PDB file of C-alpha atoms in Angstrom:
ATOM      1  CA  MET G   1       0.000   0.000   0.000  1.00 80.00           C
ATOM      2  CA  ARG G   2       2.859   2.362   0.808  1.00 81.00           C
ATOM      3  CA  LYS G   3       4.448   1.833  -2.599  1.00 84.00           C
ATOM      4  CA  PHE G   4       1.118   2.523  -4.268  1.00 85.00           C
ATOM      5  CA  ILE G   5       0.782   5.837  -2.415  1.00 80.00           C
ATOM      6  CA  THR G   6       4.346   6.698  -3.386  1.00 80.00           C
ATOM      7  CA  TYR G   7       3.695   6.038  -7.061  1.00 84.00           C
ATOM      8  CA  VAL G   8       0.296   7.721  -7.229  1.00 89.00           C
ATOM      9  CA  ILE G   9       0.801  10.782  -5.019  1.00 88.00           C
ATOM     10  CA  VAL G  10       4.431  11.541  -4.236  1.00 84.00           C
ATOM     11  CA  ILE G  11       5.940  11.117  -7.699  1.00 88.00           C
ATOM     12  CA  PRO G  12       3.389  13.385  -9.483  1.00 90.00           C
ATOM     13  CA  LEU G  13       3.804  16.003  -6.745  1.00 88.00           C
ATOM     14  CA  ALA G  14       7.565  15.878  -7.179  1.00 86.00           C
ATOM     15  CA  LEU G  15       7.202  16.348 -10.936  1.00 90.00           C
ATOM     16  CA  ILE G  16       4.875  19.332 -10.417  1.00 89.00           C
ATOM     17  CA  PHE G  17       7.354  20.821  -7.930  1.00 84.00           C
ATOM     18  CA  ILE G  18      10.253  20.445 -10.366  1.00 87.00           C
ATOM     19  CA  ALA G  19       8.254  22.026 -13.195  1.00 89.00           C
ATOM     20  CA  PHE G  20       7.268  24.922 -10.915  1.00 85.00           C
ATOM     21  CA  ALA G  21      10.874  25.473  -9.839  1.00 83.00           C
ATOM     22  CA  VAL G  22      12.135  25.509 -13.432  1.00 86.00           C
ATOM     23  CA  ALA G  23       9.391  27.901 -14.589  1.00 87.00           C
ATOM     24  CA  ASN G  24       9.914  30.378 -11.688  1.00 82.00           C
ATOM     25  CA  ARG G  25      13.674  30.808 -11.508  1.00 84.00           C
ATOM     26  CA  HIS G  26      13.721  34.608 -11.539  1.00 87.00           C
ATOM     27  CA  PHE G  27      14.650  36.424  -8.348  1.00 91.00           C
ATOM     28  CA  VAL G  28      12.225  38.484  -6.274  1.00 89.00           C
ATOM     29  CA  THR G  29      13.039  40.890  -3.460  1.00 87.00           C
ATOM     30  CA  VAL G  30      11.199  40.396  -0.190  1.00 87.00           C
ATOM     31  CA  SER G  31      11.250  43.546   1.917  1.00 87.00           C
ATOM     32  CA  PHE G  32      10.582  43.705   5.643  1.00 84.00           C
ATOM     33  CA  ASP G  33      10.670  47.521   5.768  1.00 82.00           C
ATOM     34  CA  PRO G  34       7.152  48.945   5.319  1.00 82.00           C
ATOM     35  CA  PHE G  35       8.274  52.614   5.499  1.00 84.00           C
ATOM     36  CA  ASN G  36      11.033  52.734   2.857  1.00 80.00           C
ATOM     37  CA  SER G  37      10.199  50.611  -0.182  1.00 77.00           C
ATOM     38  CA  ALA G  38      12.805  52.233  -2.442  1.00 79.00           C
ATOM     39  CA  ASP G  39      15.791  51.384  -0.233  1.00 81.00           C
ATOM     40  CA  PRO G  40      14.629  48.888   2.418  1.00 83.00           C
ATOM     41  CA  ALA G  41      16.755  48.345   5.503  1.00 83.00           C
ATOM     42  CA  LEU G  42      15.979  44.627   5.605  1.00 86.00           C
ATOM     43  CA  ALA G  43      15.418  42.857   2.299  1.00 88.00           C
ATOM     44  CA  VAL G  44      16.108  39.397   0.936  1.00 88.00           C
ATOM     45  CA  SER G  45      16.468  38.517  -2.725  1.00 90.00           C
ATOM     46  CA  MET G  46      15.664  34.889  -3.573  1.00 91.00           C
ATOM     47  CA  PRO G  47      14.097  32.785  -6.330  1.00 90.00           C
ATOM     48  CA  LEU G  48      10.285  32.842  -6.350  1.00 88.00           C
ATOM     49  CA  PHE G  49       9.941  29.078  -5.950  1.00 85.00           C
ATOM     50  CA  ALA G  50      12.220  29.141  -2.870  1.00 88.00           C
ATOM     51  CA  LEU G  51      10.089  31.895  -1.338  1.00 88.00           C
ATOM     52  CA  ILE G  52       6.853  29.978  -1.916  1.00 86.00           C
ATOM     53  CA  ILE G  53       8.339  26.765  -0.502  1.00 86.00           C
ATOM     54  CA  ALA G  54       9.694  28.615   2.549  1.00 90.00           C
ATOM     55  CA  VAL G  55       6.286  30.203   3.183  1.00 91.00           C
ATOM     56  CA  ALA G  56       4.622  26.778   2.869  1.00 89.00           C
ATOM     57  CA  ILE G  57       7.084  25.268   5.361  1.00 93.00           C
ATOM     58  CA  VAL G  58       6.476  28.108   7.837  1.00 96.00           C
ATOM     59  CA  GLY G  59       2.713  27.607   7.385  1.00 95.00           C
ATOM     60  CA  VAL G  60       2.949  23.888   8.105  1.00 94.00           C
ATOM     61  CA  ILE G  61       5.029  24.537  11.230  1.00 97.00           C
ATOM     62  CA  ALA G  62       2.633  27.265  12.440  1.00 97.00           C
ATOM     63  CA  GLY G  63      -0.370  24.989  11.840  1.00 96.00           C
ATOM     64  CA  GLY G  64       1.284  22.139  13.723  1.00 95.00           C
ATOM     65  CA  CYS G  65       2.050  24.401  16.681  1.00 96.00           C
ATOM     66  CA  ALA G  66      -1.507  25.763  16.733  1.00 96.00           C
ATOM     67  CA  THR G  67      -2.937  22.230  16.646  1.00 96.00           C
ATOM     68  CA  TRP G  68      -0.594  21.058  19.386  1.00 95.00           C
ATOM     69  CA  LEU G  69      -1.550  24.000  21.606  1.00 95.00           C
ATOM     70  CA  GLY G  70      -5.236  23.459  20.863  1.00 95.00           C
ATOM     71  CA  GLN G  71      -5.072  19.837  21.988  1.00 96.00           C
ATOM     72  CA  ARG G  72      -3.474  20.502  25.368  1.00 95.00           C
ATOM     73  CA  HIS G  73      -6.839  20.017  27.099  1.00 95.00           C
ATOM     74  CA  TRP G  74      -7.155  16.495  25.690  1.00 95.00           C
ATOM     75  CA  ARG G  75      -3.578  15.580  26.578  1.00 95.00           C
ATOM     76  CA  ARG G  76      -4.117  16.804  30.156  1.00 96.00           C
ATOM     77  CA  ALA G  77      -7.349  14.779  30.435  1.00 96.00           C
ATOM     78  CA  ALA G  78      -5.599  11.675  29.081  1.00 96.00           C
ATOM     79  CA  ARG G  79      -2.812  12.004  31.670  1.00 96.00           C
ATOM     80  CA  ARG G  80      -5.379  12.438  34.449  1.00 97.00           C
ATOM     81  CA  HIS G  81      -7.386   9.393  33.310  1.00 97.00           C
ATOM     82  CA  GLN G  82      -4.231   7.341  33.016  1.00 97.00           C
ATOM     83  CA  ALA G  83      -3.247   8.224  36.596  1.00 96.00           C
ATOM     84  CA  ASP G  84      -6.769   7.361  37.808  1.00 96.00           C
ATOM     85  CA  ALA G  85      -6.661   4.013  36.009  1.00 96.00           C
ATOM     86  CA  ARG G  86      -3.241   3.255  37.483  1.00 97.00           C
ATOM     87  CA  SER G  87      -4.432   3.980  41.033  1.00 96.00           C
ATOM     88  CA  LEU G  88      -7.632   1.967  40.536  1.00 96.00           C
ATOM     89  CA  ARG G  89      -5.643  -0.998  39.217  1.00 97.00           C
ATOM     90  CA  ALA G  90      -3.438  -0.868  42.310  1.00 95.00           C
ATOM     91  CA  GLU G  91      -6.517  -0.678  44.556  1.00 95.00           C
ATOM     92  CA  LEU G  92      -8.138  -3.613  42.729  1.00 95.00           C
ATOM     93  CA  ALA G  93      -4.978  -5.686  43.095  1.00 94.00           C
ATOM     94  CA  GLY G  94      -4.961  -4.939  46.827  1.00 92.00           C
ATOM     95  CA  LEU G  95      -8.622  -5.953  47.177  1.00 92.00           C
ATOM     96  CA  ARG G  96      -8.052  -9.159  45.251  1.00 91.00           C
ATOM     97  CA  ALA G  97      -5.082 -10.001  47.454  1.00 89.00           C
ATOM     98  CA  ALA G  98      -7.153  -9.311  50.569  1.00 87.00           C
ATOM     99  CA  SER G  99     -10.066 -11.462  49.377  1.00 85.00           C
ATOM    100  CA  SER G 100      -7.838 -14.413  48.515  1.00 81.00           C
ATOM    101  CA  ARG G 101      -6.550 -14.641  52.108  1.00 75.00           C
ATOM    102  CA  PRO G 102      -8.627 -16.942  54.365  1.00 69.00           C
ATOM    103  CA  GLU G 103     -10.389 -15.038  57.110  1.00 65.00           C
ATOM    104  CA  THR G 104     -10.023 -16.241  60.675  1.00 59.00           C
ATOM    105  CA  ARG G 105     -13.283 -14.695  61.813  1.00 64.00           C
ATOM    106  CA  GLY G 106     -16.309 -15.883  59.835  1.00 62.00           C
ATOM    107  CA  LEU G 107     -20.058 -15.644  60.127  1.00 65.00           C
ATOM    108  CA  PRO G 108     -21.787 -17.344  63.057  1.00 63.00           C
ATOM    109  CA  ALA G 109     -23.209 -20.812  62.456  1.00 62.00           C
ATOM    110  CA  PRO G 110     -26.948 -20.874  61.667  1.00 59.00           C
ATOM    111  CA  SER G 111     -29.289 -21.950  64.484  1.00 59.00           C
ATOM    112  CA  GLN G 112     -30.913 -25.369  64.446  1.00 59.00           C
ATOM    113  CA  GLY G 113     -34.467 -24.160  64.010  1.00 58.00           C
ATOM    114  CA  GLY G 114     -33.946 -21.694  61.254  1.00 57.00           C
ATOM    115  CA  PHE G 115     -34.953 -18.050  61.310  1.00 59.00           C
ATOM    116  CA  TYR G 116     -38.219 -18.506  63.262  1.00 56.00           C
ATOM    117  CA  GLY G 117     -37.039 -21.092  65.742  1.00 60.00           C
ATOM    118  CA  VAL G 118     -37.473 -24.838  66.100  1.00 60.00           C
ATOM    119  CA  SER G 119     -41.266 -24.820  65.721  1.00 63.00           C
ATOM    120  CA  GLY G 120     -41.289 -23.112  62.331  1.00 62.00           C
ATOM    121  CA  ARG G 121     -43.929 -20.581  63.411  1.00 65.00           C
ATOM    122  CA  ASP G 122     -43.784 -16.812  63.635  1.00 67.00           C
ATOM    123  CA  LYS G 123     -44.829 -14.622  66.604  1.00 67.00           C
ATOM    124  CA  GLN G 124     -48.546 -14.932  65.854  1.00 71.00           C
ATOM    125  CA  GLY G 125     -48.282 -18.721  65.568  1.00 65.00           C
ATOM    126  CA  ALA G 126     -48.698 -18.960  61.800  1.00 67.00           C
ATOM    127  CA  THR G 127     -47.001 -21.891  60.132  1.00 63.00           C
ATOM    128  CA  LEU G 128     -44.219 -20.927  57.807  1.00 58.00           C
TER     129      LEU G 128
END
């Protein structure tokens, strides 16, 4: 499946990228000085395709950071639930260990006559 994705998606994208780079080789000047456009204090001259690729890379990094920061609530909840599960597993193991030990003090033995005595009648004398 991975080879199929490589052949169908990655190779055509690489060919499009190469064609774009060859067609846009001329240099552009990127200025970071909004007040003096004739003689900017900070300017970079680079090929157009390099500028577009650099902007795309910065966009991907900014989007990844925004997504990571947006998911901090879910990561915090997952850590909290994991800690709760760990403590509950430890408590369950302790309860299982306690229940597997034989108890020395048990329930009292049942009486000979049952709950209502030897006669099998309640307080009013009705037969049970």
